[in-house]
Amino acid sequence: MNKAVFCGLDFGTSNSTLGLVKNGKAHLVPLEGDSVTIPSALFFDFEDHHVHFGRDAIATYLEGGEGRMMRALKSILGTPTINEYTMVGNERKPFTAVLALFLLHMKRKAETVLDDEISHVVMGRPIHFVDYNPDADAEAEQTLKSIANDIGFSHVEFEYEPVAAARDFQQIASREEIALIIDIGGGTSDFTILKVLPDQPHANGNDARDLILANAGIHIGGTDFDRWLSLLRVMPLMGYQSEMTKPGRLMPVGYYHDLATWQKINFLYDHKTHSELRYLRREAREPHLLDRLIHLLDLREGHRLALNVEEAKIVLSDQEKTELSLGFVEKGLTTAISREHLQDSISDGTTRIRRTIADALVQAGIKGEDITVCFLTGGSTRLPLIRNSLTAMAPNAVVVEGDAFGSVGTGLALEAERRFA
């Protein structure tokens, strides 16, 4: 009987990784060229009937390929949308099948590297797939497990993503610490407070899990920061919150929220939306703003807009100001975005994230001053506004920068070895 081959799989809202353990050392598998991370994106090419993944999917879309772009699909787990179908060309596909395609692509890439079939997996999951709804949360995990079973994983288990990141931190800890793991990803913000014993995952015969003091999370992440920034600085150029001719009436906001939300953009490319917007244009005080929105949707460039907003957010981590070009909507159209705009757009979300950390401290029975290390992972911890605000809650802690996109995957691989080996 062949020995079971196992892995840790971090399926992220924005980026994904897959980790293996070899000779006691965890490493991430190259999933796209030499890169160990792959953007969680697919592009269904209607011209060659090929499915593109990751950076290739984004590049093919930006090159103007005829097809369907999909990203941030993890966010629909636990929502009614996961049980629906979506049109891909002339074919109706269940959303579960789309997620399965992406996860199967990752699995096959790793199996090619291994030259062996992977049968066991520990998958990462946020503290809450869905806030304040335990039934929907459990359903989301079960859906993801069923998809993993369907693509060939015979044994599927889960670990909280910040706990997995703690496993990675444990490898470099040189003394006992009270650690706050801060994992701000594309879709969620998750936190674990634990006592870390270096190189002792089974200290005194106990599972390291027994050293966890608190877990907490909230469904706010990098894609929410993108959405809020877009609503503040971009969507008003296309009629968001603009007045209608009838006194006291404003343009309906749903179209703009969907256009600023990765997983909802494709829902706007239908005849019903087009007809509604044409009608609303006739009632608008500034119809030229609606013309821009209609033109953008006719071009199916919603994802290009979202990518540009995401890039502006990243640029503002290092610069005070940037110009976002909307020339693909209207020649010469731009909007100036400052770091202050970014801070204003995410201030409410940051407050809610800080409140979640405060809840974790209460759950752990300690104060922020008791934390000795803040370990950061997740792409959104790269934003100085977020990082500085959250680490200030642990004023005596040393801040350790983990692998923003790889710590969870590495920790999941270590957890898979612990459980399956």
GROMACS .gro file of C-alpha atoms in nm:
model
  421
    1MET     CA    1   0.000   0.000   0.000
    2ASN     CA    2   0.139   0.338  -0.102
    3LYS     CA    3   0.207   0.592   0.167
    4ALA     CA    4  -0.052   0.872   0.175
    5VAL     CA    5   0.068   1.201   0.029
    6PHE     CA    6  -0.065   1.510   0.204
    7CYS     CA    7  -0.057   1.886   0.171
    8GLY     CA    8  -0.177   2.211   0.320
    9LEU     CA    9  -0.395   2.422   0.092
   10ASP     CA   10  -0.466   2.790   0.147
   11PHE     CA   11  -0.753   2.885  -0.086
   12GLY     CA   12  -0.763   3.261  -0.051
   13THR     CA   13  -1.003   3.529  -0.168
   14SER     CA   14  -0.726   3.707  -0.359
   15ASN     CA   15  -0.432   3.462  -0.365
   16SER     CA   16  -0.379   3.092  -0.297
   17THR     CA   17  -0.089   2.862  -0.204
   18LEU     CA   18  -0.025   2.491  -0.154
   19GLY     CA   19   0.238   2.359   0.089
   20LEU     CA   20   0.416   2.027   0.129
   21VAL     CA   21   0.661   1.894   0.388
   22LYS     CA   22   0.982   1.727   0.276
   23ASN     CA   23   1.246   1.598   0.518
   24GLY     CA   24   1.067   1.776   0.800
   25LYS     CA   25   1.076   2.112   0.622
   26ALA     CA   26   0.764   2.283   0.489
   27HIS     CA   27   0.779   2.449   0.151
   28LEU     CA   28   0.533   2.599  -0.093
   29VAL     CA   29   0.489   2.450  -0.439
   30PRO     CA   30   0.534   2.666  -0.751
   31LEU     CA   31   0.182   2.702  -0.891
   32GLU     CA   32   0.238   2.946  -1.174
   33GLY     CA   33   0.580   2.951  -1.333
   34ASP     CA   34   0.829   2.995  -1.050
   35SER     CA   35   0.578   3.168  -0.826
   36VAL     CA   36   0.444   2.985  -0.521
   37THR     CA   37   0.137   3.209  -0.509
   38ILE     CA   38  -0.143   3.214  -0.763
   39PRO     CA   39  -0.412   3.483  -0.781
   40SER     CA   40  -0.751   3.323  -0.716
   41ALA     CA   41  -0.880   3.410  -1.062
   42LEU     CA   42  -1.014   3.229  -1.368
   43PHE     CA   43  -1.078   3.346  -1.721
   44PHE     CA   44  -1.302   3.140  -1.947
   45ASP     CA   45  -1.177   3.212  -2.299
   46PHE     CA   46  -1.466   3.199  -2.546
   47GLU     CA   47  -1.231   3.207  -2.845
   48ASP     CA   48  -1.015   2.901  -2.778
   49HIS     CA   49  -1.248   2.745  -2.516
   50HIS     CA   50  -0.958   2.731  -2.271
   51VAL     CA   51  -0.968   2.813  -1.899
   52HIS     CA   52  -0.687   3.039  -1.779
   53PHE     CA   53  -0.584   3.060  -1.414
   54GLY     CA   54  -0.408   3.313  -1.192
   55ARG     CA   55  -0.190   3.580  -1.350
   56ASP     CA   56  -0.251   3.422  -1.688
   57ALA     CA   57  -0.626   3.472  -1.638
   58ILE     CA   58  -0.583   3.839  -1.548
   59ALA     CA   59  -0.341   3.904  -1.834
   60THR     CA   60  -0.566   3.736  -2.091
   61TYR     CA   61  -0.860   3.944  -1.971
   62LEU     CA   62  -0.660   4.269  -1.984
   63GLU     CA   63  -0.542   4.187  -2.335
   64GLY     CA   64  -0.904   4.208  -2.443
   65GLY     CA   65  -0.975   3.839  -2.477
   66GLU     CA   66  -1.338   3.749  -2.539
   67GLY     CA   67  -1.455   3.560  -2.233
   68ARG     CA   68  -1.560   3.563  -1.869
   69MET     CA   69  -1.338   3.678  -1.583
   70MET     CA   70  -1.405   3.550  -1.230
   71ARG     CA   71  -1.222   3.637  -0.907
   72ALA     CA   72  -1.275   3.638  -0.528
   73LEU     CA   73  -1.508   3.337  -0.548
   74LYS     CA   74  -1.421   3.226  -0.196
   75SER     CA   75  -1.644   3.512  -0.078
   76ILE     CA   76  -1.959   3.339  -0.201
   77LEU     CA   77  -1.911   3.039   0.030
   78GLY     CA   78  -2.188   3.048   0.289
   79THR     CA   79  -2.412   3.271   0.074
   80PRO     CA   80  -2.710   3.165  -0.141
   81THR     CA   81  -2.503   3.240  -0.453
   82ILE     CA   82  -2.290   2.928  -0.404
   83ASN     CA   83  -2.594   2.714  -0.489
   84GLU     CA   84  -2.672   2.906  -0.807
   85TYR     CA   85  -2.560   2.868  -1.168
   86THR     CA   86  -2.372   3.117  -1.383
   87MET     CA   87  -2.352   3.153  -1.759
   88VAL     CA   88  -2.011   3.077  -1.909
   89GLY     CA   89  -2.058   3.134  -2.279
   90ASN     CA   90  -2.358   2.922  -2.372
   91GLU     CA   91  -2.314   2.688  -2.076
   92ARG     CA   92  -2.475   2.712  -1.732
   93LYS     CA   93  -2.217   2.618  -1.469
   94PRO     CA   94  -2.281   2.578  -1.096
   95PHE     CA   95  -2.055   2.804  -0.892
   96THR     CA   96  -1.934   2.497  -0.704
   97ALA     CA   97  -1.798   2.362  -1.034
   98VAL     CA   98  -1.609   2.688  -1.094
   99LEU     CA   99  -1.445   2.665  -0.752
  100ALA     CA  100  -1.365   2.299  -0.820
  101LEU     CA  101  -1.187   2.393  -1.144
  102PHE     CA  102  -0.956   2.631  -0.962
  103LEU     CA  103  -0.878   2.395  -0.674
  104LEU     CA  104  -0.823   2.104  -0.914
  105HIS     CA  105  -0.577   2.320  -1.109
  106MET     CA  106  -0.377   2.377  -0.789
  107LYS     CA  107  -0.389   2.009  -0.698
  108ARG     CA  108  -0.268   1.897  -1.039
  109LYS     CA  109   0.016   2.150  -1.039
  110ALA     CA  110   0.140   2.012  -0.707
  111GLU     CA  111   0.100   1.652  -0.823
  112THR     CA  112   0.308   1.729  -1.130
  113VAL     CA  113   0.588   1.859  -0.906
  114LEU     CA  114   0.559   1.556  -0.680
  115ASP     CA  115   0.501   1.305  -0.957
  116ASP     CA  116   0.250   1.149  -0.721
  117GLU     CA  117  -0.117   1.183  -0.631
  118ILE     CA  118  -0.212   1.388  -0.324
  119SER     CA  119  -0.486   1.224  -0.122
  120HIS     CA  120  -0.489   1.410   0.214
  121VAL     CA  121  -0.529   1.784   0.269
  122VAL     CA  122  -0.562   2.030   0.554
  123MET     CA  123  -0.741   2.333   0.415
  124GLY     CA  124  -0.733   2.676   0.569
  125ARG     CA  125  -1.054   2.847   0.666
  126PRO     CA  126  -1.132   3.188   0.821
  127ILE     CA  127  -1.260   3.208   1.177
  128HIS     CA  128  -1.597   3.291   1.021
  129PHE     CA  129  -1.693   3.231   0.660
  130VAL     CA  130  -2.010   3.420   0.754
  131ASP     CA  131  -2.037   3.660   1.046
  132TYR     CA  132  -2.299   3.592   1.315
  133ASN     CA  133  -2.450   3.289   1.138
  134PRO     CA  134  -2.315   2.954   1.264
  135ASP     CA  135  -2.542   2.751   1.034
  136ALA     CA  136  -2.425   2.932   0.720
  137ASP     CA  137  -2.066   2.907   0.843
  138ALA     CA  138  -2.094   2.529   0.888
  139GLU     CA  139  -2.256   2.500   0.546
  140ALA     CA  140  -1.969   2.692   0.387
  141GLU     CA  141  -1.712   2.454   0.535
  142GLN     CA  142  -1.913   2.150   0.426
  143THR     CA  143  -1.945   2.288   0.072
  144LEU     CA  144  -1.569   2.339   0.051
  145LYS     CA  145  -1.509   1.989   0.188
  146SER     CA  146  -1.746   1.838  -0.069
  147ILE     CA  147  -1.567   2.019  -0.350
  148ALA     CA  148  -1.231   1.894  -0.222
  149ASN     CA  149  -1.364   1.538  -0.208
  150ASP     CA  150  -1.503   1.568  -0.560
  151ILE     CA  151  -1.164   1.667  -0.706
  152GLY     CA  152  -0.986   1.371  -0.549
  153PHE     CA  153  -0.890   1.451  -0.190
  154SER     CA  154  -0.999   1.144   0.004
  155HIS     CA  155  -0.922   1.294   0.346
  156VAL     CA  156  -1.009   1.659   0.409
  157GLU     CA  157  -0.961   1.846   0.735
  158PHE     CA  158  -0.961   2.216   0.825
  159GLU     CA  159  -0.756   2.455   1.034
  160TYR     CA  160  -0.816   2.820   1.114
  161GLU     CA  161  -0.591   3.034   0.896
  162PRO     CA  162  -0.437   3.242   1.179
  163VAL     CA  163  -0.367   2.922   1.374
  164ALA     CA  164  -0.186   2.787   1.067
  165ALA     CA  165   0.015   3.110   1.051
  166ALA     CA  166   0.105   3.055   1.416
  167ARG     CA  167   0.256   2.718   1.322
  168ASP     CA  168   0.480   2.904   1.078
  169PHE     CA  169   0.580   3.160   1.342
  170GLN     CA  170   0.654   2.879   1.588
  171GLN     CA  171   0.941   2.770   1.362
  172ILE     CA  172   1.131   3.094   1.423
  173ALA     CA  173   1.033   3.166   1.784
  174SER     CA  174   1.338   3.155   2.010
  175ARG     CA  175   1.160   3.190   2.346
  176GLU     CA  176   0.818   3.163   2.499
  177GLU     CA  177   0.589   3.435   2.366
  178ILE     CA  178   0.232   3.555   2.400
  179ALA     CA  179   0.164   3.612   2.032
  180LEU     CA  180  -0.110   3.794   1.847
  181ILE     CA  181  -0.140   3.652   1.497
  182ILE     CA  182  -0.286   3.914   1.262
  183ASP     CA  183  -0.406   3.771   0.930
  184ILE     CA  184  -0.570   4.031   0.704
  185GLY     CA  185  -0.647   3.870   0.369
  186GLY     CA  186  -0.861   3.957   0.073
  187GLY     CA  187  -1.189   3.858   0.232
  188THR     CA  188  -1.153   3.834   0.610
  189SER     CA  189  -0.954   3.960   0.909
  190ASP     CA  190  -0.865   3.679   1.148
  191PHE     CA  191  -0.680   3.676   1.478
  192THR     CA  192  -0.537   3.417   1.712
  193ILE     CA  193  -0.385   3.485   2.052
  194LEU     CA  194  -0.170   3.201   2.179
  195LYS     CA  195   0.121   3.106   2.396
  196VAL     CA  196   0.404   2.999   2.166
  197LEU     CA  197   0.656   2.744   2.290
  198PRO     CA  198   0.947   2.732   2.043
  199ASP     CA  199   1.017   2.398   1.880
  200GLN     CA  200   0.766   2.229   2.110
  201PRO     CA  201   0.450   2.164   1.910
  202HIS     CA  202   0.364   1.891   2.164
  203ALA     CA  203   0.503   2.049   2.478
  204ASN     CA  204   0.452   1.827   2.784
  205GLY     CA  205   0.257   1.587   2.568
  206ASN     CA  206  -0.012   1.846   2.493
  207ASP     CA  207  -0.131   1.950   2.152
  208ALA     CA  208  -0.020   2.303   2.059
  209ARG     CA  209  -0.390   2.378   2.011
  210ASP     CA  210  -0.425   2.369   2.391
  211LEU     CA  211  -0.205   2.680   2.405
  212ILE     CA  212  -0.451   2.889   2.204
  213LEU     CA  213  -0.608   3.159   2.420
  214ALA     CA  214  -0.851   3.313   2.171
  215ASN     CA  215  -0.970   3.308   1.810
  216ALA     CA  216  -1.169   3.591   1.654
  217GLY     CA  217  -1.251   3.711   1.306
  218ILE     CA  218  -1.465   3.940   1.095
  219HIS     CA  219  -1.565   3.933   0.730
  220ILE     CA  220  -1.364   4.240   0.629
  221GLY     CA  221  -1.057   4.225   0.406
  222GLY     CA  222  -0.865   4.375   0.119
  223THR     CA  223  -1.148   4.344  -0.131
  224ASP     CA  224  -1.365   4.550   0.106
  225PHE     CA  225  -1.095   4.818   0.119
  226ASP     CA  226  -1.099   4.821  -0.262
  227ARG     CA  227  -1.477   4.853  -0.267
  228TRP     CA  228  -1.491   5.138  -0.018
  229LEU     CA  229  -1.216   5.330  -0.198
  230SER     CA  230  -1.394   5.279  -0.530
  231LEU     CA  231  -1.725   5.404  -0.389
  232LEU     CA  232  -1.555   5.713  -0.247
  233ARG     CA  233  -1.342   5.820  -0.543
  234VAL     CA  234  -1.446   5.635  -0.861
  235MET     CA  235  -1.815   5.551  -0.862
  236PRO     CA  236  -1.930   5.916  -0.827
  237LEU     CA  237  -1.781   5.972  -1.174
  238MET     CA  238  -2.040   5.724  -1.304
  239GLY     CA  239  -2.340   5.854  -1.115
  240TYR     CA  240  -2.311   5.709  -0.766
  241GLN     CA  241  -2.518   5.921  -0.525
  242SER     CA  242  -2.608   6.160  -0.809
  243GLU     CA  243  -2.948   6.332  -0.818
  244MET     CA  244  -3.245   6.234  -1.031
  245THR     CA  245  -3.483   6.489  -1.183
  246LYS     CA  246  -3.748   6.402  -0.925
  247PRO     CA  247  -3.671   6.612  -0.614
  248GLY     CA  248  -3.512   6.423  -0.326
  249ARG     CA  249  -3.444   6.110  -0.530
  250LEU     CA  250  -3.094   5.972  -0.583
  251MET     CA  251  -2.958   5.720  -0.828
  252PRO     CA  252  -3.006   5.362  -0.690
  253VAL     CA  253  -2.683   5.248  -0.530
  254GLY     CA  254  -2.701   4.872  -0.591
  255TYR     CA  255  -2.537   4.886  -0.935
  256TYR     CA  256  -2.234   5.066  -0.794
  257HIS     CA  257  -2.190   4.836  -0.495
  258ASP     CA  258  -2.199   4.536  -0.731
  259LEU     CA  259  -1.953   4.701  -0.971
  260ALA     CA  260  -1.714   4.762  -0.680
  261THR     CA  261  -1.744   4.400  -0.554
  262TRP     CA  262  -1.526   4.146  -0.736
  263GLN     CA  263  -1.759   3.849  -0.720
  264LYS     CA  264  -2.067   4.048  -0.828
  265ILE     CA  265  -1.933   4.232  -1.132
  266ASN     CA  266  -2.041   3.970  -1.385
  267PHE     CA  267  -2.403   3.992  -1.267
  268LEU     CA  268  -2.422   4.342  -1.421
  269TYR     CA  269  -2.356   4.218  -1.772
  270ASP     CA  270  -2.714   4.127  -1.852
  271HIS     CA  271  -2.998   4.271  -2.058
  272LYS     CA  272  -3.211   4.355  -1.751
  273THR     CA  273  -2.941   4.579  -1.602
  274HIS     CA  274  -2.880   4.744  -1.939
  275SER     CA  275  -3.251   4.824  -1.978
  276GLU     CA  276  -3.283   4.958  -1.624
  277LEU     CA  277  -2.985   5.189  -1.664
  278ARG     CA  278  -3.115   5.320  -1.998
  279TYR     CA  279  -3.441   5.410  -1.825
  280LEU     CA  280  -3.266   5.571  -1.528
  281ARG     CA  281  -3.049   5.776  -1.763
  282ARG     CA  282  -3.360   5.955  -1.887
  283GLU     CA  283  -3.444   6.047  -1.527
  284ALA     CA  284  -3.091   6.157  -1.428
  285ARG     CA  285  -2.989   6.520  -1.374
  286GLU     CA  286  -2.642   6.436  -1.508
  287PRO     CA  287  -2.705   6.176  -1.779
  288HIS     CA  288  -2.344   6.188  -1.897
  289LEU     CA  289  -2.244   6.012  -1.573
  290LEU     CA  290  -2.481   5.727  -1.653
  291ASP     CA  291  -2.340   5.718  -2.006
  292ARG     CA  292  -2.001   5.632  -1.856
  293LEU     CA  293  -2.148   5.352  -1.646
  294ILE     CA  294  -2.344   5.207  -1.938
  295HIS     CA  295  -2.038   5.227  -2.165
  296LEU     CA  296  -1.820   5.053  -1.905
  297LEU     CA  297  -2.070   4.768  -1.874
  298ASP     CA  298  -2.114   4.743  -2.251
  299LEU     CA  299  -1.736   4.698  -2.276
  300ARG     CA  300  -1.743   4.447  -1.987
  301GLU     CA  301  -1.453   4.629  -1.827
  302GLY     CA  302  -1.569   4.605  -1.467
  303HIS     CA  303  -1.278   4.385  -1.366
  304ARG     CA  304  -1.029   4.623  -1.528
  305LEU     CA  305  -1.173   4.900  -1.313
  306ALA     CA  306  -1.148   4.683  -0.999
  307LEU     CA  307  -0.786   4.595  -1.081
  308ASN     CA  308  -0.700   4.963  -1.124
  309VAL     CA  309  -0.856   5.052  -0.789
  310GLU     CA  310  -0.669   4.767  -0.621
  311GLU     CA  311  -0.343   4.890  -0.775
  312ALA     CA  312  -0.411   5.247  -0.657
  313LYS     CA  313  -0.466   5.117  -0.302
  314ILE     CA  314  -0.131   4.938  -0.314
  315VAL     CA  315   0.050   5.242  -0.457
  316LEU     CA  316  -0.085   5.458  -0.173
  317SER     CA  317   0.103   5.238   0.072
  318ASP     CA  318   0.423   5.406  -0.051
  319GLN     CA  319   0.298   5.734  -0.202
  320GLU     CA  320   0.085   6.019  -0.075
  321LYS     CA  321  -0.109   6.057  -0.401
  322THR     CA  322  -0.180   5.876  -0.725
  323GLU     CA  323  -0.383   5.928  -1.043
  324LEU     CA  324  -0.625   5.656  -1.147
  325SER     CA  325  -0.683   5.655  -1.522
  326LEU     CA  326  -1.029   5.578  -1.657
  327GLY     CA  327  -0.935   5.640  -2.018
  328PHE     CA  328  -1.087   5.307  -2.119
  329VAL     CA  329  -1.425   5.450  -2.012
  330GLU     CA  330  -1.387   5.800  -2.148
  331LYS     CA  331  -1.085   5.958  -2.313
  332GLY     CA  332  -0.886   6.168  -2.065
  333LEU     CA  333  -1.097   6.072  -1.764
  334THR     CA  334  -0.892   6.042  -1.442
  335THR     CA  335  -0.943   6.079  -1.069
  336ALA     CA  336  -0.689   6.184  -0.807
  337ILE     CA  337  -0.668   5.961  -0.501
  338SER     CA  338  -0.471   6.047  -0.188
  339ARG     CA  339  -0.362   5.846   0.111
  340GLU     CA  340  -0.607   6.057   0.311
  341HIS     CA  341  -0.888   5.937   0.080
  342LEU     CA  342  -0.783   5.578   0.145
  343GLN     CA  343  -0.776   5.636   0.519
  344ASP     CA  344  -1.121   5.797   0.512
  345SER     CA  345  -1.267   5.512   0.306
  346ILE     CA  346  -1.144   5.235   0.535
  347SER     CA  347  -1.175   5.411   0.873
  348ASP     CA  348  -1.503   5.245   0.969
  349GLY     CA  349  -1.376   4.902   0.865
  350THR     CA  350  -1.055   4.957   1.061
  351THR     CA  351  -1.258   5.044   1.371
  352ARG     CA  352  -1.457   4.721   1.335
  353ILE     CA  353  -1.137   4.519   1.294
  354ARG     CA  354  -0.987   4.680   1.606
  355ARG     CA  355  -1.306   4.595   1.794
  356THR     CA  356  -1.262   4.230   1.691
  357ILE     CA  357  -0.908   4.227   1.832
  358ALA     CA  358  -1.040   4.383   2.151
  359ASP     CA  359  -1.295   4.102   2.175
  360ALA     CA  360  -1.013   3.847   2.132
  361LEU     CA  361  -0.818   4.007   2.417
  362VAL     CA  362  -1.122   3.983   2.644
  363GLN     CA  363  -1.171   3.620   2.538
  364ALA     CA  364  -0.804   3.549   2.619
  365GLY     CA  365  -0.829   3.723   2.957
  366ILE     CA  366  -0.530   3.949   2.889
  367LYS     CA  367  -0.455   4.310   2.797
  368GLY     CA  368  -0.288   4.442   2.485
  369GLU     CA  369   0.018   4.524   2.694
  370ASP     CA  370   0.062   4.151   2.767
  371ILE     CA  371   0.121   4.064   2.401
  372THR     CA  372   0.494   4.016   2.335
  373VAL     CA  373   0.484   3.953   1.959
  374CYS     CA  374   0.255   4.060   1.674
  375PHE     CA  375   0.300   3.825   1.379
  376LEU     CA  376   0.162   3.971   1.055
  377THR     CA  377   0.045   3.780   0.750
  378GLY     CA  378  -0.201   3.842   0.470
  379GLY     CA  379  -0.159   4.091   0.186
  380SER     CA  380  -0.354   4.370   0.353
  381THR     CA  381  -0.111   4.386   0.648
  382ARG     CA  382   0.122   4.555   0.400
  383LEU     CA  383  -0.097   4.867   0.417
  384PRO     CA  384   0.073   5.096   0.673
  385LEU     CA  385  -0.262   5.242   0.777
  386ILE     CA  386  -0.388   4.897   0.875
  387ARG     CA  387  -0.064   4.761   1.018
  388ASN     CA  388   0.008   5.063   1.238
  389SER     CA  389  -0.347   5.087   1.368
  390LEU     CA  390  -0.366   4.721   1.470
  391THR     CA  391  -0.017   4.676   1.614
  392ALA     CA  392  -0.074   4.988   1.828
  393MET     CA  393  -0.317   4.774   2.028
  394ALA     CA  394  -0.018   4.573   2.155
  395PRO     CA  395   0.223   4.854   2.248
  396ASN     CA  396   0.490   4.633   2.405
  397ALA     CA  397   0.500   4.375   2.125
  398VAL     CA  398   0.776   4.315   1.877
  399VAL     CA  399   0.630   4.324   1.526
  400VAL     CA  400   0.734   4.028   1.310
  401GLU     CA  401   0.656   4.037   0.939
  402GLY     CA  402   0.560   3.690   0.820
  403ASP     CA  403   0.532   3.588   0.457
  404ALA     CA  404   0.233   3.799   0.356
  405PHE     CA  405   0.104   3.540   0.112
  406GLY     CA  406   0.278   3.223   0.229
  407SER     CA  407   0.268   3.187   0.607
  408VAL     CA  408  -0.076   3.029   0.615
  409GLY     CA  409   0.007   2.776   0.342
  410THR     CA  410   0.333   2.685   0.516
  411GLY     CA  411   0.156   2.641   0.848
  412LEU     CA  412  -0.114   2.427   0.690
  413ALA     CA  413   0.151   2.197   0.546
  414LEU     CA  414   0.306   2.159   0.894
  415GLU     CA  415  -0.039   2.088   1.034
  416ALA     CA  416  -0.102   1.828   0.763
  417GLU     CA  417   0.218   1.648   0.861
  418ARG     CA  418   0.117   1.658   1.228
  419ARG     CA  419  -0.228   1.514   1.157
  420PHE     CA  420  -0.158   1.264   0.881
  421ALA     CA  421   0.205   1.154   0.918
   0.00000   0.00000   0.00000
